[in-house]
Short mmCIF file of C-alpha atoms and ligand atoms in Angstrom, two decimals:
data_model
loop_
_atom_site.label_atom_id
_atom_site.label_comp_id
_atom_site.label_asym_id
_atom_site.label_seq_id
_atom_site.Cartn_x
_atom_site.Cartn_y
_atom_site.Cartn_z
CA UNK A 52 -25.26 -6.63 -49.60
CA UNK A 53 -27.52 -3.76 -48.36
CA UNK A 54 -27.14 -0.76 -50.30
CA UNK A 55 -25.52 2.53 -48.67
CA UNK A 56 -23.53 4.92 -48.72
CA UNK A 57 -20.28 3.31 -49.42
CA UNK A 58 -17.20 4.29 -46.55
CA UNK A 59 -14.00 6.20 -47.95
CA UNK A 60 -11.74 3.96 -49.61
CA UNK A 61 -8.63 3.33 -46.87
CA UNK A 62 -10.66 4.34 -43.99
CA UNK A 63 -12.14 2.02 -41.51
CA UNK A 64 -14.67 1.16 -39.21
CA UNK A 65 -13.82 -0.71 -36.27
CA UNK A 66 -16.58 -2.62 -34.71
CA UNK A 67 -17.25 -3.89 -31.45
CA UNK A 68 -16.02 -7.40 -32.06
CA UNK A 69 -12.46 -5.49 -33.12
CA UNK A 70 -12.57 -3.29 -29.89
CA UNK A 71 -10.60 -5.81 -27.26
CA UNK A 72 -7.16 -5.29 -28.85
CA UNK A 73 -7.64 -1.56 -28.87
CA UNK A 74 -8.71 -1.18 -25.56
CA UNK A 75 -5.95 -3.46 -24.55
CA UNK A 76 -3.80 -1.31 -26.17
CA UNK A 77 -4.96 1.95 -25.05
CA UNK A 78 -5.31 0.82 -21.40
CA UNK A 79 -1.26 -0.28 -21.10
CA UNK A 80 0.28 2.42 -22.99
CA UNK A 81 -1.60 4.76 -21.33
CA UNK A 82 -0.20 3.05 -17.78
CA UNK A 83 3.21 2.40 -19.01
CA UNK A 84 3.36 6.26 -20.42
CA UNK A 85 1.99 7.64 -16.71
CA UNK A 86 4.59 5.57 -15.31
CA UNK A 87 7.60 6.97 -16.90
CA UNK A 88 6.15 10.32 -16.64
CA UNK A 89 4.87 11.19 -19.98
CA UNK A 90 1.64 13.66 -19.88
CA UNK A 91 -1.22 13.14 -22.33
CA UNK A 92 -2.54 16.04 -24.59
CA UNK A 93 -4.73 16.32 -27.82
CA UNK A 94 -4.38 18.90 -30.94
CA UNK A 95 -7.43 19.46 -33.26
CA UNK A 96 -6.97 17.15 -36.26
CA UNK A 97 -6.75 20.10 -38.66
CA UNK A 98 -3.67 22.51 -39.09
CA UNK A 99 -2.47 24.86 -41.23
CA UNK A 100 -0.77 23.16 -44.47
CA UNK A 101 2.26 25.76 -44.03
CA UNK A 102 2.98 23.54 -40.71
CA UNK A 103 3.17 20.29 -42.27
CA UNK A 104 5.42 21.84 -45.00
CA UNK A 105 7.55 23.58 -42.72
CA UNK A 106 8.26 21.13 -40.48
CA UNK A 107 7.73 17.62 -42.61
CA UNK A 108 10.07 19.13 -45.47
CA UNK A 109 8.88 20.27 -49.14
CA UNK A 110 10.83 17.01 -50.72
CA UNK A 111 8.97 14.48 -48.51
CA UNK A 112 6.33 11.67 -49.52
CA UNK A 113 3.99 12.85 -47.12
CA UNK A 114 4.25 16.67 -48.30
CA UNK A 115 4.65 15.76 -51.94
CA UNK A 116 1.56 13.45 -52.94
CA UNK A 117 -0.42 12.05 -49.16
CA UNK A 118 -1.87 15.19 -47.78
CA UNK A 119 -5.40 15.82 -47.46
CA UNK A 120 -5.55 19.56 -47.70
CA UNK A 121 -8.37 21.69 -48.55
CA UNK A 122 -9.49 25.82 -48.45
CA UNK A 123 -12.09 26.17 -45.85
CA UNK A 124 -14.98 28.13 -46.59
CA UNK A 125 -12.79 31.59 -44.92
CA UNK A 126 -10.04 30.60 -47.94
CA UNK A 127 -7.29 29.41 -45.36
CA UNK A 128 -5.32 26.33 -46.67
CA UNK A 129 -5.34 23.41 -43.97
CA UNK A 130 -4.48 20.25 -43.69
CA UNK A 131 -6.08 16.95 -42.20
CA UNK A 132 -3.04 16.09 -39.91
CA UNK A 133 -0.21 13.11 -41.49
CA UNK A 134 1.69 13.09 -38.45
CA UNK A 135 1.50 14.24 -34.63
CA UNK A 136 4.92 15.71 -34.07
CA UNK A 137 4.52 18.86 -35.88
CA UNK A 138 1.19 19.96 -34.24
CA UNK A 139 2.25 18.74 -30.96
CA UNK A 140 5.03 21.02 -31.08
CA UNK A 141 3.11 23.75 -32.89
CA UNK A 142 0.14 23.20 -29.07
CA UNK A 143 3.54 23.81 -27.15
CA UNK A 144 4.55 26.56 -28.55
CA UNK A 145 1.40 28.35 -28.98
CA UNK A 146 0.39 27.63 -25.37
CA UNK A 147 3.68 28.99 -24.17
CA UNK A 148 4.64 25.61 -22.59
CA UNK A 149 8.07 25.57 -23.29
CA UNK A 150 10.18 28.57 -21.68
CA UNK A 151 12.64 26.29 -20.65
CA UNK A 152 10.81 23.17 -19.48
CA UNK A 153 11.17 19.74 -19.59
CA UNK A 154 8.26 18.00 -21.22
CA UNK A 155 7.42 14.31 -21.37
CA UNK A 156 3.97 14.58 -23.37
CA UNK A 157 1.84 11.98 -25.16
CA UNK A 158 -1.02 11.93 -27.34
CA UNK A 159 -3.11 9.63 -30.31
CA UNK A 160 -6.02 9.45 -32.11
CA UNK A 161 -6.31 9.55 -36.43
CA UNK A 162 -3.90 10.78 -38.87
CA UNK A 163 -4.50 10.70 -42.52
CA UNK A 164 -2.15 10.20 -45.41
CA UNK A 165 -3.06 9.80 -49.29
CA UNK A 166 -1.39 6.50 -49.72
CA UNK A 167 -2.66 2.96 -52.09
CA UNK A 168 -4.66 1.46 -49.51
CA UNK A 169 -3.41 -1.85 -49.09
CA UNK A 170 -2.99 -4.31 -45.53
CA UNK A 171 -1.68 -2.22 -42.55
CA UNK A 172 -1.25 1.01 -44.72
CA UNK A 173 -4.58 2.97 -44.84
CA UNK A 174 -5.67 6.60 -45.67
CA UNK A 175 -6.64 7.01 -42.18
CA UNK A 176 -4.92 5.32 -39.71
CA UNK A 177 -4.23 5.94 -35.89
CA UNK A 178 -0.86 6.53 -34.14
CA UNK A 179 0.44 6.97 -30.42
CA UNK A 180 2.96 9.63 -30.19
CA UNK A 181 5.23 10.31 -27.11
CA UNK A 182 7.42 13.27 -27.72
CA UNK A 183 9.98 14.75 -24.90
CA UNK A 184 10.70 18.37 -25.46
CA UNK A 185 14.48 20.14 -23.39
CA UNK A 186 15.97 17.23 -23.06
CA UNK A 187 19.56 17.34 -25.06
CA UNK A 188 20.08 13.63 -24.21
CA UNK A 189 21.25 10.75 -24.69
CA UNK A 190 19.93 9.76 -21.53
CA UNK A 191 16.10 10.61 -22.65
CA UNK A 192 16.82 7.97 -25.78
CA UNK A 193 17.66 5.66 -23.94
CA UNK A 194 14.70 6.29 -21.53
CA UNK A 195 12.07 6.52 -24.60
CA UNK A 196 13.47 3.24 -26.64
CA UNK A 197 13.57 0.91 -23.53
CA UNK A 198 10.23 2.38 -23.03
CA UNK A 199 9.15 1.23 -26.13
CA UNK A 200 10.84 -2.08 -25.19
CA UNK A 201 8.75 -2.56 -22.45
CA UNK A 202 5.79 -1.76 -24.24
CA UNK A 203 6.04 -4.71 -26.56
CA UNK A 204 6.84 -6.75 -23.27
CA UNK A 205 3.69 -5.89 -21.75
CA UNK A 206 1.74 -6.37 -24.62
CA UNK A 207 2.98 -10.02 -25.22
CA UNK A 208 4.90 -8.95 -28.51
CA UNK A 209 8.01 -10.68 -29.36
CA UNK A 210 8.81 -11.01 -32.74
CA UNK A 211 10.04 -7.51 -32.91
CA UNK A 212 13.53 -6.11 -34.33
CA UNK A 213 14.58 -2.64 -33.27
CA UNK A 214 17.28 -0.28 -36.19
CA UNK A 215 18.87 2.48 -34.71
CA UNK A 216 21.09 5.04 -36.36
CA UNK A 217 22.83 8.48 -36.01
CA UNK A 218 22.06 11.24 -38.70
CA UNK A 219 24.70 14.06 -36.92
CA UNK A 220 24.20 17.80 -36.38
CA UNK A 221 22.77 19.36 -39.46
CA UNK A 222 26.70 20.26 -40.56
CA UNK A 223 27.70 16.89 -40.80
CA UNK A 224 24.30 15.89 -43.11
CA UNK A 225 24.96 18.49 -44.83
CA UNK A 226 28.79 17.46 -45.76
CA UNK A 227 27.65 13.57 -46.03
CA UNK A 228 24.73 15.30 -48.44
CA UNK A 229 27.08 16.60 -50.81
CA UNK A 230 29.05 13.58 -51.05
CA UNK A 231 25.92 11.56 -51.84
CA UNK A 232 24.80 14.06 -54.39
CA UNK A 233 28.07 13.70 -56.33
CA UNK A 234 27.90 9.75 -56.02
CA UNK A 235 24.38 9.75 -57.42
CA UNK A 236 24.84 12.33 -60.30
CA UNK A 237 27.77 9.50 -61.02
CA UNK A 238 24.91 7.28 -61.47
CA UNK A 239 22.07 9.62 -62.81
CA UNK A 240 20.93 7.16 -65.31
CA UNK A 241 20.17 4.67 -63.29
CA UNK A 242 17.90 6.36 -61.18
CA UNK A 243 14.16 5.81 -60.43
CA UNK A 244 12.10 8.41 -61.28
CA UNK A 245 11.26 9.19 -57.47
CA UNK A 246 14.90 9.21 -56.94
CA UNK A 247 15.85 11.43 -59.59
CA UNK A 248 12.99 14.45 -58.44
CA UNK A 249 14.43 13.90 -54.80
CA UNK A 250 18.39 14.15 -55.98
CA UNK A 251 17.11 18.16 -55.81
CA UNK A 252 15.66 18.47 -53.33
CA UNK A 253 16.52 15.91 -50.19
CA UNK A 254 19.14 13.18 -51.70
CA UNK A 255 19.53 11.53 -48.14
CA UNK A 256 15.98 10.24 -48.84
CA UNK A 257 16.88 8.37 -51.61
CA UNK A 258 18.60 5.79 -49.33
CA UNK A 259 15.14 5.48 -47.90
CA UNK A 260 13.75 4.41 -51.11
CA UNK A 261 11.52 0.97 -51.32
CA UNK A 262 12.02 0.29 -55.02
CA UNK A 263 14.11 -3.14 -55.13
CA UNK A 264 15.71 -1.95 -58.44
CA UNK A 265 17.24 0.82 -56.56
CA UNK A 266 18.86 -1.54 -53.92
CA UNK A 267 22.53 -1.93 -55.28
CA UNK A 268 22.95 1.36 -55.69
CA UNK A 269 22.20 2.52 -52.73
CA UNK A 270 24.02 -0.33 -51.01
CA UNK A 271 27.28 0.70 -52.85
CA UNK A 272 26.63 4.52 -51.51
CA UNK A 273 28.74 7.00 -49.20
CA UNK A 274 27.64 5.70 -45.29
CA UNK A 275 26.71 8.40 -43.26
CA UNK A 276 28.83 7.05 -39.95
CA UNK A 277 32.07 8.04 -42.23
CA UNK A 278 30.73 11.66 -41.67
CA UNK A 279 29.33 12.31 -38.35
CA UNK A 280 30.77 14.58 -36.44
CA UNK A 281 32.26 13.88 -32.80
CA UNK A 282 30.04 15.15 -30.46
CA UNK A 283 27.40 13.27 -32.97
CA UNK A 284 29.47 10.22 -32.42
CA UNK A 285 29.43 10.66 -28.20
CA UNK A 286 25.97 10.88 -27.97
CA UNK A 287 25.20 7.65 -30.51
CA UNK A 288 27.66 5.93 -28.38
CA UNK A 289 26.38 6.97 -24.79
CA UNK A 290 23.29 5.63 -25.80
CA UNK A 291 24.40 2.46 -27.55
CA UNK A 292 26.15 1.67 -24.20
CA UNK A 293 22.91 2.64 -22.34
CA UNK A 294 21.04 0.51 -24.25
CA UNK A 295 23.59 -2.14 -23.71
CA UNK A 296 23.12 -1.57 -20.06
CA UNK A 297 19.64 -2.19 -20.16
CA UNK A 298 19.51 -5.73 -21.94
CA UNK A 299 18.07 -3.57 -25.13
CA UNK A 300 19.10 -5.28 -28.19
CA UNK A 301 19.22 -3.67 -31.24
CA UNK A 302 21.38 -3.27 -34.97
CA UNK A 303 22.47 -0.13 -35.73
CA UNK A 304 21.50 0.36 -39.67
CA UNK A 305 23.65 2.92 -41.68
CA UNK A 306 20.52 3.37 -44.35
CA UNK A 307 18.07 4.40 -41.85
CA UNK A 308 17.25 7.54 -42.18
CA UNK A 309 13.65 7.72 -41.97
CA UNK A 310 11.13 9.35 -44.09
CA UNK A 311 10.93 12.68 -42.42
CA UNK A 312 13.60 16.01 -42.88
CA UNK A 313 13.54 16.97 -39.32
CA UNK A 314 15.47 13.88 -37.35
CA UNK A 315 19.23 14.66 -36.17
CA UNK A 316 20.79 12.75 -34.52
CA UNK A 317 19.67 9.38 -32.87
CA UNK A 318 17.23 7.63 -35.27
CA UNK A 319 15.21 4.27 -34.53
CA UNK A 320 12.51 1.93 -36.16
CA UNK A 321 10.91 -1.28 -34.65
CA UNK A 322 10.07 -3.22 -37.48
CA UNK A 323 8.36 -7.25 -37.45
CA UNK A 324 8.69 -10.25 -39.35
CA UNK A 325 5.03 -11.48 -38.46
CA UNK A 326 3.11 -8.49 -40.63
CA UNK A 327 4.28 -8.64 -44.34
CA UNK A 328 5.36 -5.87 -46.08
CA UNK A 329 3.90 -3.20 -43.80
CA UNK A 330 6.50 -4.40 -41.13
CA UNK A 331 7.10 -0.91 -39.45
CA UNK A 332 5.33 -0.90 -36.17
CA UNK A 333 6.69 2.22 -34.56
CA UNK A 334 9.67 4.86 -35.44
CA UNK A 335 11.51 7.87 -34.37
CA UNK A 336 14.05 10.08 -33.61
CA UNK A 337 15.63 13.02 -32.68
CA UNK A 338 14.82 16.56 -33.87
CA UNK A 339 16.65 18.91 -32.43
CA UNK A 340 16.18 21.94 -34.92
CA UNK A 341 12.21 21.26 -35.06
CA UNK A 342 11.21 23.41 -32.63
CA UNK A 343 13.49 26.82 -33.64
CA UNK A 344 12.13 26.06 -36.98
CA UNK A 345 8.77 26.45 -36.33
CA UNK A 346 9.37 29.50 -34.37
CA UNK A 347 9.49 28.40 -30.71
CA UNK A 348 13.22 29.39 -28.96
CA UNK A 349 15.52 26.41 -29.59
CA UNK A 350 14.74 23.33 -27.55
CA UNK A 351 16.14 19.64 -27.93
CA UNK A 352 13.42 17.20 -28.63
CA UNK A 353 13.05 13.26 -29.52
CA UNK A 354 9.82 11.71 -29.77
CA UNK A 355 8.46 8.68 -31.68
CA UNK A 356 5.12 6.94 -32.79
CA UNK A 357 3.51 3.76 -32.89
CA UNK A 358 0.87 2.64 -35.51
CA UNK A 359 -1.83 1.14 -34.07
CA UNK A 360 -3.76 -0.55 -36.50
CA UNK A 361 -0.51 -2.53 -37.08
CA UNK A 362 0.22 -3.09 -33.51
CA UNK A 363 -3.67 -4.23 -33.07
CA UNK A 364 -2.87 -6.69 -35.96
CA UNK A 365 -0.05 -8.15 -33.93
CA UNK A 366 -1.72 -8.49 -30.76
CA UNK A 367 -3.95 -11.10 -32.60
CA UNK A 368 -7.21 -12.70 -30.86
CA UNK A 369 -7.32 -10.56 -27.22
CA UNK A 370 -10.72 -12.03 -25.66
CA UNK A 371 -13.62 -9.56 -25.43
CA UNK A 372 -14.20 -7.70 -22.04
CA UNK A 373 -16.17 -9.76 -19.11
CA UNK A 374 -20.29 -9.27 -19.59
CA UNK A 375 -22.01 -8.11 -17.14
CA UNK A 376 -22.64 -9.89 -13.22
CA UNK A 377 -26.36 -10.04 -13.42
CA UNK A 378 -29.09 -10.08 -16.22
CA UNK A 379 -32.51 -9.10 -14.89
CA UNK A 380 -34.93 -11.19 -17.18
CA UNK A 381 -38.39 -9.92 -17.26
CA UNK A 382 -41.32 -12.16 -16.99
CA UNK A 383 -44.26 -10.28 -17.74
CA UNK A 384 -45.04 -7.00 -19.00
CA UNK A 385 -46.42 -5.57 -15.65
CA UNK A 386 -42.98 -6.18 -14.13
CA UNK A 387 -41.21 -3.90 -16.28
CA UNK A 388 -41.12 -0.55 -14.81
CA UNK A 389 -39.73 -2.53 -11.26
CA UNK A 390 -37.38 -4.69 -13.57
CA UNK A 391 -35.76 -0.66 -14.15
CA UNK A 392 -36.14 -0.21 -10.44
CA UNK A 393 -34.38 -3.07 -9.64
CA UNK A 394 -31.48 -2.46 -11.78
CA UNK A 395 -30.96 0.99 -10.69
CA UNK A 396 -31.19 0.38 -6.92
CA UNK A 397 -28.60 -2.17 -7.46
CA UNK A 398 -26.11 0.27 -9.71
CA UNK A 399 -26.76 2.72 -6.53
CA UNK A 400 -25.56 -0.13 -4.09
CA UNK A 401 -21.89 0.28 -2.84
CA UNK A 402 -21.37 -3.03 -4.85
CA UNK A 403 -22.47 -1.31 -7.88
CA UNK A 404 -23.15 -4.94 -9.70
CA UNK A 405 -22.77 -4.66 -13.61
CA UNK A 406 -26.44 -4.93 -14.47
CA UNK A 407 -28.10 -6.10 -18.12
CA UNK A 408 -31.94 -5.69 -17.93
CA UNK A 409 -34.03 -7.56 -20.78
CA UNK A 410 -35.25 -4.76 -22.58
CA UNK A 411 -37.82 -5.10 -25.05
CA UNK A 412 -39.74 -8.31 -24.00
CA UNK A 413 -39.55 -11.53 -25.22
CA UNK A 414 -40.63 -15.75 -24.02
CA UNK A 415 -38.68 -16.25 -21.03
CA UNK A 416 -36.96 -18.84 -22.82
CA UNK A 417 -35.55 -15.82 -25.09
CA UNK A 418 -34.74 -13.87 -22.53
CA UNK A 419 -32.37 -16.94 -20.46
CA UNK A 420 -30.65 -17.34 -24.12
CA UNK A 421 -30.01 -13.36 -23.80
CA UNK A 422 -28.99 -13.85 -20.20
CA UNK A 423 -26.30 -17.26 -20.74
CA UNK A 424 -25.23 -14.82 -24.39
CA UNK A 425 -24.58 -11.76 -22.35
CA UNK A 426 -21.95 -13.73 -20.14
CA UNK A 427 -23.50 -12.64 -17.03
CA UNK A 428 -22.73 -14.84 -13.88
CA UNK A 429 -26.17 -14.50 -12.21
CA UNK A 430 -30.01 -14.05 -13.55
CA UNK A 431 -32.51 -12.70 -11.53
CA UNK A 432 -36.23 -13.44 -12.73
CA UNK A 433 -38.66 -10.84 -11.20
CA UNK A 434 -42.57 -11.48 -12.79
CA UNK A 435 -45.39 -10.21 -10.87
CA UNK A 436 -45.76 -13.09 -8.51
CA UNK A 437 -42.51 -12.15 -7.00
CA UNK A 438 -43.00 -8.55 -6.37
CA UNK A 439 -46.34 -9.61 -4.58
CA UNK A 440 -44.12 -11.65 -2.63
CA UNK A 441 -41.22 -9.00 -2.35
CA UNK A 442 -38.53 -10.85 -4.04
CA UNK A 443 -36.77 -11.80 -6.73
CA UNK A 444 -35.50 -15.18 -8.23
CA UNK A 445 -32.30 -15.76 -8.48
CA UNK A 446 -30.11 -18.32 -10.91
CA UNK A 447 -26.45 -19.02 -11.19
CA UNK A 448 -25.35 -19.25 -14.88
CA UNK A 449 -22.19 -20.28 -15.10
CA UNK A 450 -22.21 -22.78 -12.14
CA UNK A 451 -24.36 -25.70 -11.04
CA UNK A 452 -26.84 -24.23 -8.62
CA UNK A 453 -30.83 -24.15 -8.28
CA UNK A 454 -32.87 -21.15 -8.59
CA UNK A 455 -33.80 -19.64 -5.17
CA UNK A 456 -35.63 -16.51 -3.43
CA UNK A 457 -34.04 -13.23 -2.24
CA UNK A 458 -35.80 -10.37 -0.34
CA UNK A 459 -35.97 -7.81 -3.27
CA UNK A 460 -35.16 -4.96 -0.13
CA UNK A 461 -32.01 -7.09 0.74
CA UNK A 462 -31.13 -7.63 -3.12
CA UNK A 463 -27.94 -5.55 -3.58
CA UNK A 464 -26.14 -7.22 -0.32
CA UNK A 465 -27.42 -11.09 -1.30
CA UNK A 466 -26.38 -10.48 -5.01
CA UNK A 467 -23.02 -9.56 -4.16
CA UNK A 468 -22.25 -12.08 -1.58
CA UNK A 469 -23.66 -14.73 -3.98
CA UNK A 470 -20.75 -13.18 -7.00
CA UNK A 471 -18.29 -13.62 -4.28
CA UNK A 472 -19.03 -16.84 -3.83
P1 ATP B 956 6.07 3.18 -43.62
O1 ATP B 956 7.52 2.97 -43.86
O2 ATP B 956 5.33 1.91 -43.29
O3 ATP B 956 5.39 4.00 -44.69
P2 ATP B 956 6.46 5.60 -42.15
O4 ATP B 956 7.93 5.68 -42.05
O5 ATP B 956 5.76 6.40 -43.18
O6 ATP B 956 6.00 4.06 -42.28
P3 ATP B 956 5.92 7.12 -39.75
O7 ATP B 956 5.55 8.34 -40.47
O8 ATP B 956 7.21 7.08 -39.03
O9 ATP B 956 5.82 5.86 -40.73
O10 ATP B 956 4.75 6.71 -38.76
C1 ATP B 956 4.97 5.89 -37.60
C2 ATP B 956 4.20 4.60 -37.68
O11 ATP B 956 2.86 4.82 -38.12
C3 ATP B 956 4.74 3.59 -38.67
O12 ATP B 956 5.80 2.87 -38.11
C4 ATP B 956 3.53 2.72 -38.95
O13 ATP B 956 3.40 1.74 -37.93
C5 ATP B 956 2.39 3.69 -38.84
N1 ATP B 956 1.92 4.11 -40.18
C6 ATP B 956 2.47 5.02 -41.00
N2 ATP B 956 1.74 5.18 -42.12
C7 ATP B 956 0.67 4.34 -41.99
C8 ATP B 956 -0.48 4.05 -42.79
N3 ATP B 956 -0.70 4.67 -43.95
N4 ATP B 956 -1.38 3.12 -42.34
C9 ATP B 956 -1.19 2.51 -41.14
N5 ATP B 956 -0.13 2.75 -40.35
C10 ATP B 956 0.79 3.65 -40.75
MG1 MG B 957 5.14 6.04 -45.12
#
């Protein structure tokens, strides 16, 4: 091991051999999204902490103990982003975009969360976040989970499980809240300590709780369908049945409640069996209030987000991108300046061949490993008796063929009929 300056614990590199099932990634989501209308946009990474707090909730994990915030050098408190919502919202509103409109946006890149590093849960970690703003729904649910549906579809994922729920208007959480309250004062004592600090200050969260000694308890609680209210109970079953419609199989889950305060409503998670405990690939939900809350005028809003380290993970081997159509070895160290020639005459071509040229010298026998390493279909050889000659040799590498002579003036239109061939 070379010595260095070690990376920060829970943050990764990802290296070009990792890159495929990114880019694969990036590349179909980013299709899929333009398809069913979504816009891209990008925030700064940085907010103010009072943002996160606001909109997050005080009594939250992610508010409580996995921010990264800091004073900057002018003594403002901010915040390395844990989440996308809240400063996508916070863009729209500051850049006047909603007045009324109907918004299908998207965005991604790094979020970062204090959290015990461990497989598929890091300190900085990357999400894709689709969020539709003046939409009351259901239809837009509907719309954005079958989305998601066909985002696994694409991508070749199957072994995926999707939990829906209904939280109700903030009335009939609020009635279900006190109920739950009483039942777990019943119970005070037997109460994790996590539990007992959020019986104060957000109870319903409790039911989101991962300790396994907690389990019974909360299995034996008040169920929040006894207390949603009607309209609540429409809209969760408009959507069921539009889900139904569209061959969208899913379970609705009483307990799911999901780790944020600002959902209402419709509620979802995709989890998988084929990542261990980090089985959460991508959740959401409604958040009707959000938006009022952080000082915009009131507008309906559902959005969710993927994480894509874990989505990366299931995508498993994706094979690396195609190397380039012709590797330009160079025999001799007077050819090298019309080696460079060469290559960029051809990249000026219409074809526009994907050109490697050997760079820094080396035995021609070096430079043909380079050229059979690179993946390239075709290498031309160009040494000095050539470009007396005015041409260039020319060698199939991936199929039987000999090496013959082109006319280095005629190069671009012989090189691409020969990678047609
Ligand atoms: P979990 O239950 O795994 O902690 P979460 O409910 O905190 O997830 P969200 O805040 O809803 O997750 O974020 C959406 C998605 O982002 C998750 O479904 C997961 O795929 C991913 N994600 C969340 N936290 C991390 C992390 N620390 N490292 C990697 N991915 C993460
Ligand atoms: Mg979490």
């Amino acid at each position: 091991m070379s010595k260095g300056i070690a990376p920060v614990r829970g943050m990764n590199d990802v290296l070009p051999g990792q890159m495929a099932g990114w880019q694969l990634l990036e590349r179909v989501t980013r299709e899929l999204f333009s398809a069913y209308g979504y816009e891209e946009m990008r925030m700064p990474v940085v907010e103010h902490t009072e943002l996160f707090k606001r909109s997050i909730g005080e009594y939250t994990d992610i508010v409580e103990k996995e921010m990264y915030t800091f004073t900057d050098i002018g003594g403002d408190s901010l915040t390395l982003r844990p989440e996308a919502t809240a400063g996508l919202l916070r863009a729209a509103i500051s850049n006047g975009m909603l007045r009324g409109a109907r918004l299908k946006l998207w965005t991604a890149g790094p979020m970062f969360r204090h959290e015990k590093p461990q497989k598929g849960r890091y300190r900085q970690f990357h999400q894709i976040d689709l969020e539709a703003l003046g939409f009351p729904g259901p239809d837009i649910d509907a719309e954005l989970i079958a989305l998601t549906a066909r985002l696994w579809k694409r991508l070749g994922i199957t072994r995926v499980r999707l939990q829906l729920n209904s939280l109700g208007t903030p009335a009939a959480r609020a009635a279900y809240r006190e109920k739950l309250v009483a039942y777990f004062q019943q119970h005070e004592s037997s109460l994790d300590v996590d539990s007992k600090r959020r019986l104060g200050g957000n109870p319903l969260r409790i039911l989101d709780s991962k300790n396994p000694d907690m389990r019974s308890l909360i299995a034996d609680a008040p169920s929040l369908p006894d207390y949603l209210d009607e309209e609540s109970k429409a809209h969760f079953a408009q959507l069921r049945a539009s889900l139904d419609a569209c061959g969208i199989e899913y379970q609705v889950n009483p307990r799911l409640v999901r780790g944020l305060d600002y959902y209402s409503r419709t509620v979802f998670e995709w989890t998988t069996d084929a990542l261990g405990a980090q089985d959460a690939i991508c959740s959401g939900g409604r958040y009707d209030g959000l938006v009022g809350l952080l000082g915009g005028e009131s507008t309906p809003g559902i959005g969710c987000a993927l994480g894509m380290e874990r989505v990366v993970e299931l995508l498993g081997a994706v094979p690396p991108a195609a190397g380039p159509q012709v590797y330009v070895i160079v025999a001799g160290e007077s050819a090298e300046r019309k080696a460079l020639e060469l290559a960029e005459t051809l990249r000026d071509s219409p074809q526009a061949p994907s050109v490697h040229v050997n760079l820094g010298g080396g035995s021609i026998k070096t430079q043909f490993r380079r050229a059979d390493q690179s993946g390239a279909t075709l290498a031309l050889i160009l040494g000095e008796a050539e470009i007396e000659r005015g041409v260039v040799a020319v060698k199939p590498l991936r199929a039987e063929g000999v090496q013959s002579e082109i006319p280095l003036a005629e190069a671009a239109v012989r090189l691409a009929g020969l990678l047609n061939s």
